[in-house]
């Protein structure tokens, strides 16, 4: 059979976006799994969230000094949760919709602590219960994402791909701020470190 050489030009990254939806979904899961592998310490959630909070307050207060920069860390041993609250820049809606996806960063390098864009991907898909609150003059939202880690580890296809849904829960530290962002992780569900301590452990 005669072979046909086609004289084509294309962008492989664009072409990858046009493959079958299932192949694309598996690729996303694999990409996130690889990110999760690079996080090994029980302190990683704290350090990623504190670094982002520091960048957020620096972004806001580099131009305006009307308020003091504030970052609060709340560790609740009864709930097995941590919450990091900052009075920083908050989000624009377009940023907020996409920022949990792998490799999305709105930092330009320079003086910021991060710009790899994987920190919050780990926060969202490394755990099973994330509450995010944010407010500024342009955009206000409070919501939850559940079962991120269980979806990542699910081989049988029984866990639905996680979505962010509106939720209203209390955070007195966040409510006390005029502007800012709060991330709260409850350490629950499967495949999560640090694990919930039970009486038998
Ligand atoms: N506390 C926060 N306040 C405002 N924006 C935030 C906050 N945390 C994260 N972000 C936004 O989400 C983006 C993605 O965060 P992340 O995945 O940690 O990547 P990186 O810090 O490397 O940019 C950041 O670039 C920033 O724009
Ligand atoms: Mg970061």
Tab-separated table of N, CA, C and O in Angstrom, residues 19-31 151 161:
chain	number	residue	atom	x	y	z
A	19	UNK	N	-9.271	16.516	21.515
A	19	UNK	CA	-9.434	15.058	21.584
A	19	UNK	C	-10.719	14.694	22.329
A	19	UNK	O	-11.360	15.555	22.939
A	20	UNK	N	-11.063	13.425	22.284
A	20	UNK	CA	-12.259	12.883	22.937
A	20	UNK	C	-12.386	13.371	24.396
A	20	UNK	O	-11.384	13.445	25.121
A	21	UNK	N	-13.596	13.685	24.830
A	21	UNK	CA	-13.809	14.263	26.165
A	21	UNK	C	-13.294	13.350	27.281
A	21	UNK	O	-12.760	13.831	28.287
A	22	UNK	N	-13.448	12.034	27.115
A	22	UNK	CA	-12.972	11.111	28.160
A	22	UNK	C	-11.452	11.115	28.263
A	22	UNK	O	-10.899	11.051	29.361
A	23	UNK	N	-10.799	11.190	27.107
A	23	UNK	CA	-9.334	11.244	27.098
A	23	UNK	C	-8.866	12.535	27.768
A	23	UNK	O	-7.936	12.548	28.582
A	24	UNK	N	-9.573	13.604	27.478
A	24	UNK	CA	-9.233	14.906	28.052
A	24	UNK	C	-9.436	14.910	29.575
A	24	UNK	O	-8.598	15.414	30.330
A	25	UNK	N	-10.535	14.292	30.025
A	25	UNK	CA	-10.821	14.230	31.462
A	25	UNK	C	-9.753	13.413	32.180
A	25	UNK	O	-9.279	13.787	33.260
A	26	UNK	N	-9.335	12.287	31.590
A	26	UNK	CA	-8.284	11.459	32.213
A	26	UNK	C	-6.970	12.225	32.260
A	26	UNK	O	-6.213	12.105	33.219
A	27	UNK	N	-6.708	13.020	31.231
A	27	UNK	CA	-5.467	13.800	31.198
A	27	UNK	C	-5.454	14.820	32.340
A	27	UNK	O	-4.443	15.003	33.016
A	28	UNK	N	-6.583	15.443	32.581
A	28	UNK	CA	-6.685	16.429	33.677
A	28	UNK	C	-6.435	15.756	35.015
A	28	UNK	O	-5.710	16.246	35.863
A	29	UNK	N	-7.057	14.578	35.193
A	29	UNK	CA	-6.909	13.860	36.452
A	29	UNK	C	-5.433	13.481	36.661
A	29	UNK	O	-4.887	13.636	37.748
A	30	UNK	N	-4.801	13.002	35.593
A	30	UNK	CA	-3.387	12.619	35.670
A	30	UNK	C	-2.510	13.822	36.014
A	30	UNK	O	-1.602	13.741	36.829
A	31	UNK	N	-2.823	14.941	35.383
A	31	UNK	CA	-2.053	16.168	35.620
A	31	UNK	C	-2.162	16.586	37.096
A	31	UNK	O	-1.163	16.925	37.736
A	151	UNK	N	-12.280	12.039	44.195
A	151	UNK	CA	-12.414	11.980	42.735
A	151	UNK	C	-11.069	11.627	42.089
A	151	UNK	O	-11.007	10.783	41.182
A	161	UNK	N	-17.137	14.334	39.110
A	161	UNK	CA	-16.133	15.401	39.097
A	161	UNK	C	-16.628	16.566	39.954
A	161	UNK	O	-17.759	17.031	39.775
